[in-house]
Coordinates of C-alpha atoms and ligand atoms in Angstrom, one line a residue:
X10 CA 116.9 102.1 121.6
X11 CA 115.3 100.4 118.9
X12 CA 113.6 103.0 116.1
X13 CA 111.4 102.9 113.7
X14 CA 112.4 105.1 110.5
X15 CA 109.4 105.5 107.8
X16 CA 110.4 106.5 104.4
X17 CA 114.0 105.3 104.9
X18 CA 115.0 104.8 101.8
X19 CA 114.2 108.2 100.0
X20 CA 116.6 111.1 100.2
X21 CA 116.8 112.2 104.0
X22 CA 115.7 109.1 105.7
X23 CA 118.7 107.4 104.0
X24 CA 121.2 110.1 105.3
X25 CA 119.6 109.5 108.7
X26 CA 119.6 106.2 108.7
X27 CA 123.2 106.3 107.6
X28 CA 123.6 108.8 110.5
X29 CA 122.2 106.8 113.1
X30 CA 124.1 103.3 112.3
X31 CA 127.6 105.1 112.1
X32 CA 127.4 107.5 114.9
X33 CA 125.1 105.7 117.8
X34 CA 124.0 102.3 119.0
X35 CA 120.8 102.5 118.1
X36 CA 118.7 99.5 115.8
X37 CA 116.6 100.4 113.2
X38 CA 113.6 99.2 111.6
X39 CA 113.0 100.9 108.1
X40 CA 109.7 101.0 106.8
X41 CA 109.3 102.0 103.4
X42 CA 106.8 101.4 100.3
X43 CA 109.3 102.1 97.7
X44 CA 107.6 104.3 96.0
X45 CA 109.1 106.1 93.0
X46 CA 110.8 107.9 95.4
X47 CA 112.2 105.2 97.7
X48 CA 115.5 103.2 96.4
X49 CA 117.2 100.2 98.4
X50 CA 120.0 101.6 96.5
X51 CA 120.4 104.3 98.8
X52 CA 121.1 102.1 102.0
X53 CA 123.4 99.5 99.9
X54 CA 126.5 100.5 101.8
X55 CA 124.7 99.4 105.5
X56 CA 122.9 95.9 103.6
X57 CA 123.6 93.2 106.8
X58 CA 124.4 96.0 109.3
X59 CA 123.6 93.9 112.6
X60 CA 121.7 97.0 113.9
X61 CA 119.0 97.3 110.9
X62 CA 116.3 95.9 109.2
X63 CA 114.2 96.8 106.4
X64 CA 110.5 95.9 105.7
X65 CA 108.6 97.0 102.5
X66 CA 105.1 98.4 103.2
X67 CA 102.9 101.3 104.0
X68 CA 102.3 103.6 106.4
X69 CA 99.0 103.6 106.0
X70 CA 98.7 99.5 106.5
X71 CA 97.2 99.6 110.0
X72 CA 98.1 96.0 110.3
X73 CA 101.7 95.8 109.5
X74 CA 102.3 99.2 111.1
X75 CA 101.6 97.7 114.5
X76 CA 103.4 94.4 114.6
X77 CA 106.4 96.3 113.7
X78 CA 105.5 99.1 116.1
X79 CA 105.6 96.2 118.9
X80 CA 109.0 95.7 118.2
X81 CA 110.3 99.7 118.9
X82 CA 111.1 102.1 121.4
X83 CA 110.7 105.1 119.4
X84 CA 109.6 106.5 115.8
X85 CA 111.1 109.0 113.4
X86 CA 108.5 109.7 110.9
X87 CA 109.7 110.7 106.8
X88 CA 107.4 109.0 104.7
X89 CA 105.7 111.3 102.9
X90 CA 105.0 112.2 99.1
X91 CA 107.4 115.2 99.1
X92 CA 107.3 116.8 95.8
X93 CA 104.8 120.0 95.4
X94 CA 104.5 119.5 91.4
X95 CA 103.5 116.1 91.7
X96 CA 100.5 117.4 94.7
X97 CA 99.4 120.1 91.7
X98 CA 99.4 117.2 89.1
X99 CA 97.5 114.6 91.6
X100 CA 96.8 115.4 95.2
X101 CA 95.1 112.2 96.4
X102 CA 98.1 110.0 97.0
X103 CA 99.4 113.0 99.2
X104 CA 96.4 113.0 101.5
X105 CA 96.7 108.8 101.2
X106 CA 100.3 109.2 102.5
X107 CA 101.0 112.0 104.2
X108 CA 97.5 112.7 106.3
X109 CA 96.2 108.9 107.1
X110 CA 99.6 107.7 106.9
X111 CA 100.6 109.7 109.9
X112 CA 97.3 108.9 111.7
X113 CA 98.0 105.0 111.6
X114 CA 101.7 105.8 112.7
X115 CA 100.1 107.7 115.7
X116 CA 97.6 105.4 116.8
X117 CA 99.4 102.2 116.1
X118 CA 102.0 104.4 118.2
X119 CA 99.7 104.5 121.2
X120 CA 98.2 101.2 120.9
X121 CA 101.4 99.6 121.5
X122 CA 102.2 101.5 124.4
X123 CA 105.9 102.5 123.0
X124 CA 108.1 104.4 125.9
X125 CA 109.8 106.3 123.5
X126 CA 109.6 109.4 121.2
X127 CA 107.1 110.3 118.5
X128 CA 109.3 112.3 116.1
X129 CA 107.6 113.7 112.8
X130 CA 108.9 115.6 110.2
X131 CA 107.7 118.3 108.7
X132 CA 108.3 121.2 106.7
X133 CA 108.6 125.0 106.5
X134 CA 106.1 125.5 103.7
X135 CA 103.2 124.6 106.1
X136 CA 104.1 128.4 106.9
X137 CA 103.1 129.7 103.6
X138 CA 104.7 132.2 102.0
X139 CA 107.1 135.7 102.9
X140 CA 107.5 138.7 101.9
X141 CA 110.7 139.9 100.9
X142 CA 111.4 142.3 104.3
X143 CA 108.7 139.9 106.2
X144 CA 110.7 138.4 109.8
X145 CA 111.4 134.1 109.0
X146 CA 109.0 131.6 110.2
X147 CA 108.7 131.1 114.2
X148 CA 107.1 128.2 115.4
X149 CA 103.9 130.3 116.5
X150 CA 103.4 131.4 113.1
X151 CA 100.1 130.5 111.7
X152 CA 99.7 127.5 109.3
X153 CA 99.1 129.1 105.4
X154 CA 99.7 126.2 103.1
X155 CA 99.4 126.9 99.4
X156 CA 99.8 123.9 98.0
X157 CA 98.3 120.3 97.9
X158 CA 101.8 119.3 99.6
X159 CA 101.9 121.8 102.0
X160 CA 98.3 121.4 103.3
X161 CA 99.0 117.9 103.6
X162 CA 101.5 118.4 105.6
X163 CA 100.0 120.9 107.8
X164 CA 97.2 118.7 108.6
X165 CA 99.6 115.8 109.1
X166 CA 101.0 118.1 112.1
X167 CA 97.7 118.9 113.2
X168 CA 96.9 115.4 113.8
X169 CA 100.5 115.1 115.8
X170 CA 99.3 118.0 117.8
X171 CA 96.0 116.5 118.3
X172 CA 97.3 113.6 119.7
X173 CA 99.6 115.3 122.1
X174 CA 96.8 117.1 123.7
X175 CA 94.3 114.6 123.5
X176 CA 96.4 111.0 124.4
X177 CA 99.6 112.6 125.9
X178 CA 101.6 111.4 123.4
X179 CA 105.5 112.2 123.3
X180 CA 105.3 114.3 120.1
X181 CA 107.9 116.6 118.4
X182 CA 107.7 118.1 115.4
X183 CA 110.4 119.3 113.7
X184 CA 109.7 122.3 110.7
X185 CA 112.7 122.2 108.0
X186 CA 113.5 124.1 104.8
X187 CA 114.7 123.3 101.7
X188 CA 117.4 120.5 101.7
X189 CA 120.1 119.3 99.4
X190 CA 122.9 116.7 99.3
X191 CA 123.4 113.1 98.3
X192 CA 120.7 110.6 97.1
X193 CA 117.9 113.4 96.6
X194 CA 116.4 112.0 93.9
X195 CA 116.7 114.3 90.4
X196 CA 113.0 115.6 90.2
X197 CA 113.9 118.4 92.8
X198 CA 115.9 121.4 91.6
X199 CA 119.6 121.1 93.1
X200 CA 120.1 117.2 91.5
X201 CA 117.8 118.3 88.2
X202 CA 119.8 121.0 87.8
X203 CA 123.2 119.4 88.2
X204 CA 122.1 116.5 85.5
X205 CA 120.5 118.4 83.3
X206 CA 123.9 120.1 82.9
X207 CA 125.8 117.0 82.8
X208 CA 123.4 116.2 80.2
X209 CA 123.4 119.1 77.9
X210 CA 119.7 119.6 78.5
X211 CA 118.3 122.9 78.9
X212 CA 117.8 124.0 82.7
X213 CA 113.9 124.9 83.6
X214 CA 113.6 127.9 85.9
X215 CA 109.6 128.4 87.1
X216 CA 108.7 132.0 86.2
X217 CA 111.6 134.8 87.2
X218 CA 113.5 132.5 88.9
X219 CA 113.5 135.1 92.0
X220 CA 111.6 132.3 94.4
X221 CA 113.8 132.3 97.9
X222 CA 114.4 129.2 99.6
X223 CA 116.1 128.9 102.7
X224 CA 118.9 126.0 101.6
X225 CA 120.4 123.2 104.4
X226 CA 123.1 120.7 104.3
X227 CA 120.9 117.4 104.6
X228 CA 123.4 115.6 107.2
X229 CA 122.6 119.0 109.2
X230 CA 118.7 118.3 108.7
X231 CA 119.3 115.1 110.0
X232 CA 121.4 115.9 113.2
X233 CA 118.4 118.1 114.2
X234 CA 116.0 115.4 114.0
X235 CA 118.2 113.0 115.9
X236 CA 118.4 116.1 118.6
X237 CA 114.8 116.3 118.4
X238 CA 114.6 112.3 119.3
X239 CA 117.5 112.6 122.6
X240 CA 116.0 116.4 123.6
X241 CA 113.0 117.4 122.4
X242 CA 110.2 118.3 125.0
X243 CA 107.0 116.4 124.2
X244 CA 104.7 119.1 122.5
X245 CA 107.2 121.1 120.8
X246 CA 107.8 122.1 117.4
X247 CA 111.3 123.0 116.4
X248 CA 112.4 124.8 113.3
X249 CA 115.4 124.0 111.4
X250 CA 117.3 126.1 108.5
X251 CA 120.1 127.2 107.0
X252 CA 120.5 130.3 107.7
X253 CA 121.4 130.4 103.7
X254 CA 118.5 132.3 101.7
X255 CA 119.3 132.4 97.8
X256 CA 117.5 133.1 94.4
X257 CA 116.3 129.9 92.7
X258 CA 118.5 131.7 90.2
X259 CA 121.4 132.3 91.9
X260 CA 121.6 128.5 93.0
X261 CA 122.0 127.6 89.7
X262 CA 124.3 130.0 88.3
X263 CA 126.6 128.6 91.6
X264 CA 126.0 125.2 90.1
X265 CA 127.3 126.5 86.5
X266 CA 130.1 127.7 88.3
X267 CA 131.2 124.8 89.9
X268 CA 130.8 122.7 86.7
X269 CA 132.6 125.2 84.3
X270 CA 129.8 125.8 81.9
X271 CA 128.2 128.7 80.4
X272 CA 124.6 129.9 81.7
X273 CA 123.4 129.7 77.6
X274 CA 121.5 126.8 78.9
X275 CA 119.1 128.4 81.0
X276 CA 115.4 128.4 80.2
X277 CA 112.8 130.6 81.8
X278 CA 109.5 128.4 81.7
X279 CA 105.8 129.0 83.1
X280 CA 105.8 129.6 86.6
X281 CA 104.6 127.0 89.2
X282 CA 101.1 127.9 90.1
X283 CA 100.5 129.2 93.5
X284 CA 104.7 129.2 93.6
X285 CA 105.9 130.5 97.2
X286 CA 107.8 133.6 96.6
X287 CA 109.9 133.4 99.6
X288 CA 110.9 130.9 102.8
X289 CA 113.2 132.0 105.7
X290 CA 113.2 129.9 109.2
X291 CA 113.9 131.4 112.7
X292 CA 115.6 128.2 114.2
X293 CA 116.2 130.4 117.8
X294 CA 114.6 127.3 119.9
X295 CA 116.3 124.5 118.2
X296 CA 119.3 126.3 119.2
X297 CA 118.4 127.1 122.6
X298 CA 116.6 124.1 123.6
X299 CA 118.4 121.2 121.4
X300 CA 121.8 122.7 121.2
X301 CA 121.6 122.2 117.4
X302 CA 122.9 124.4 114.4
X303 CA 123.7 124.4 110.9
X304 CA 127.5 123.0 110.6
X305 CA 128.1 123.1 106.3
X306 CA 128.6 126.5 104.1
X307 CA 126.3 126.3 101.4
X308 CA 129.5 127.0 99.3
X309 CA 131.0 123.7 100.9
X310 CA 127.8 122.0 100.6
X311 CA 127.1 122.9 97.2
X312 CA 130.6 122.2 95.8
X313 CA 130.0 118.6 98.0
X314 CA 126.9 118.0 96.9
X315 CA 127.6 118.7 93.0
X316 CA 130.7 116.3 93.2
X317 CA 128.9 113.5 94.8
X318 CA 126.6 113.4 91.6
X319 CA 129.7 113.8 89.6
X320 CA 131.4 110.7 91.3
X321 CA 127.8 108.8 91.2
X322 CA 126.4 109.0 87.9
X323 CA 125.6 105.2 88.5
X324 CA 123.0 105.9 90.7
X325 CA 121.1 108.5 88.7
X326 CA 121.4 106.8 85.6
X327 CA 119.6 104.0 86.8
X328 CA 116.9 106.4 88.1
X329 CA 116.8 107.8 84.7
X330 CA 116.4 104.5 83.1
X331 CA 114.2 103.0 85.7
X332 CA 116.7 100.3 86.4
X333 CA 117.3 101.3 90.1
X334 CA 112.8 99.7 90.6
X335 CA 114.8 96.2 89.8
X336 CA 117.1 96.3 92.7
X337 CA 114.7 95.0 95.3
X338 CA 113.9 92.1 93.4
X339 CA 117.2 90.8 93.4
X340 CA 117.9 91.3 97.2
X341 CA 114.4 90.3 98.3
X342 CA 113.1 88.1 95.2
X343 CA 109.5 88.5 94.0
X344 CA 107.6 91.7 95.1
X345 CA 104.7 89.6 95.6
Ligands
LIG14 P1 111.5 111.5 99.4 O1 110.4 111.7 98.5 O2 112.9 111.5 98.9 O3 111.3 110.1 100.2 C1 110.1 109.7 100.7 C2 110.2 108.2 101.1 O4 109.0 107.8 101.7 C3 110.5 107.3 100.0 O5 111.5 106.3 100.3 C4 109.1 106.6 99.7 O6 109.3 105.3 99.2 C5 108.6 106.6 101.1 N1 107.1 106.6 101.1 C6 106.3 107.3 100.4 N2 105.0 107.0 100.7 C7 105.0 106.0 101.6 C8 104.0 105.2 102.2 N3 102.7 105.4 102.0 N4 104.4 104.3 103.1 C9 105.8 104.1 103.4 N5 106.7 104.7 102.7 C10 106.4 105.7 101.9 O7 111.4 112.6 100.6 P2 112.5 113.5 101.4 O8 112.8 114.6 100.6 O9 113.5 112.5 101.9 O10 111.6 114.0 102.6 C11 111.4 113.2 103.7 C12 110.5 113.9 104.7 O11 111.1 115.2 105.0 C13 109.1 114.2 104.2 O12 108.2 114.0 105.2 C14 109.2 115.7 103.8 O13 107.9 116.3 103.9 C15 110.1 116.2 104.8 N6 110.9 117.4 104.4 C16 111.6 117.4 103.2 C17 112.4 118.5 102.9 C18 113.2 118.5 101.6 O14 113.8 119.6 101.3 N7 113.3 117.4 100.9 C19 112.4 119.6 103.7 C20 111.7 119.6 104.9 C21 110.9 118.5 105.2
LIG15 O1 110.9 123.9 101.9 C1 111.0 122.5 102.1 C2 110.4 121.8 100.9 O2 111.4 121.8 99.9 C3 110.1 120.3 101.2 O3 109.0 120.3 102.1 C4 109.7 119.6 99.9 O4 109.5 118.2 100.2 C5 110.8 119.7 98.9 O5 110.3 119.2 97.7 C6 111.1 121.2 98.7 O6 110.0 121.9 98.0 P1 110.3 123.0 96.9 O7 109.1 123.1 96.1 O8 110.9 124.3 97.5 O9 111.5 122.3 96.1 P2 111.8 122.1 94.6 O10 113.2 121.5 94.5 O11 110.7 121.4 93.8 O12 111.9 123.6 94.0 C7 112.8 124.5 94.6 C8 112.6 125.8 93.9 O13 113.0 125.7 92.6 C9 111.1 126.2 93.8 O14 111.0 127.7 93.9 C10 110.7 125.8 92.4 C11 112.0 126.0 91.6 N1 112.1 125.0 90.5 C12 112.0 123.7 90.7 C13 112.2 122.8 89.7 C14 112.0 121.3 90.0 C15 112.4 125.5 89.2 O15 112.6 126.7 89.0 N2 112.6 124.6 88.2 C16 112.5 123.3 88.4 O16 112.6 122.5 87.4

């Protein structure tokens, strides 16, 4: 199968990518804007694969989306601004991206006629937020997003619902909590954290630092999603988590811990507004229906995940610097 990945080259699409060319014999076509989020860098290791190809533009570009989508079986959907404190800062980029992005993908989808799978991912906050004894998430829940982000992600996955029922398109949509592991780039709180550290800067925690999130192994994210592409039925929505709630606070002490350094650096800051207190998935039907589960510890993650930064500081520093935006230039000459 040939597929198209959008968003490839930010934090998860990379580690599917990287998934896909190593463990099947599937092509792919990686669509991605490079946005401040997207970084050839990440893919550098699979440059001249046979099986891929990368082409720089947007999702929302109804014109390139369907001469490439002419070329594909199937789609797996990541593009998306991702980051909730950007939304609160600027929402319209996320509507740009995330809600008529999604749209072109879909009808450029159907207008092609493509035999395969529609796969788009989403995310748990669409759900809202719990209460500390409240069950997790199920797929039925209803949709109670509280933040530019999340509501444009939720409408994104109304729009792949809508065009299930309305064209008969082969949708699935796959719900995910919070992820962490290599290449996630250091705006989000595992990777700030871990720098900051290396850094000797002081280590922001929004409000009491008692916000739950429900933490997975990327590479596990991922292998759900590919499930979701061989298995899923057409309609569904599967959830996927870790089965691994923690304090934002506790995820950072475990980060001290594994570094050796003393928790004097921590700095309680003004909370996030309309911060989610807490997110828990049921993933019952991705286990049932997909076969899938979570493989990594968070203790093996973590200690992973904190030693790939450790053996990478390359990488970050050239997204601290801004060095890492030149990189495409010198593979692909002039952005034009
Ligand atoms: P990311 O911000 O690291 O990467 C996003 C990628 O999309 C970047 O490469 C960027 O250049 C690209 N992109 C952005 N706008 C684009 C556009 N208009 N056209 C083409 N490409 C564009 O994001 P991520 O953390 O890898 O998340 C990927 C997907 O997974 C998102 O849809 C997100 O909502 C979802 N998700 C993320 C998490 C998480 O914990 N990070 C959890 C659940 C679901
Ligand atoms: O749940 C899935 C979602 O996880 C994805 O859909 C989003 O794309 C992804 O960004 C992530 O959203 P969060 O808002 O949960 O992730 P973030 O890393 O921004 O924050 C995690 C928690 O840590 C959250 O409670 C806010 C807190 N935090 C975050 C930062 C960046 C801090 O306390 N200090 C910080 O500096």
């Amino acid at each position: 199968m040939k597929i198209l990945v959008t968003g490839g080259c930010g934090f998860i699409g990379s580690n599917f990518i990287r998934i896909l060319l190593t463990e099947t014999d599937n092509q792919v076509v990686n669509l991605d804007a490079l946005t401040y989020a997207g970084n050839l860098e990440n893919l550098r290791d699979l440059e001249g694969h046979p099986g891929y190809s990368f082409v720089r533009g947007r999702i929302e570009d109804m014109a390139l989306v369907s001469s490439v989508m002419k070329e594909v079986d199937s789609v797996v959907h990541f593009a998306a601004e991702s980051h909730v404190d950007r939304s609160i800062q600027q929402a319209s980029p996320f509507i740009t991206t995330n809600v008529m992005g999604t749209q072109v993908l879909l009808d450029a989808f159907r207008n092609a006629g493509c035999q395969g799978t529609f796969v788009h991912v989403s995310t748990d906050e669409v759900y809202g937020s719990l209460g500390p004894n409240d069950p997790a998430f199920k797929e039925d829940f209803p949709l109670k997003p509280n933040s530019p982000y999340s509501a444009s992600k939720a409408s994104s996955d109304l729009l792949c619902r809508a065009a299930f029922k309305t064209f008969n398109l082969p949708v699935v949509i796959t719900r995910c909590s919070n992820n962490y592991g290599p290449y996630q780039f250091p705006e989000k709180l595992i990777p700030l954290m871990v720098i900051n550290s290396l850094e000797g800067r002081s280590l922001p925690v929004y409000g009491d630092g008692m916000n739950v999130r429900d933490w997975i192994y990327v590479e596990d994210h991922c292998r759900g999603c590919l499930a979701a592409l061989e298995k899923g039925r057409p309609g569904a929505i599967y959830n996927f988590g870790g089965q691994c709630e923690k304090t934002n606070i506790q995820v950072i002490k475990s980060i001290l811990e594994i570094l050796d350094l003393p928790e004097d650096r921590i700095e309680f800051v003004k909370d996030r507004p309309g911060h989610d207190r807490r997110y828990a998935m049921n993933s019952e039907l991705a286990v049932k229906e997909l076969g899938w589960k979570p493989r990594m510890t968070f203790e093996t993650g973590l200690e992973k995940t904190v030693k790939w930064y450790l053996a990478n500081r390359p990488w970050w520093e050239r997204i601290l610097s801004g060095q890492y935006m030149e990189y495409y230039e010198k593979q692909y000459g002039n952005k034009g």
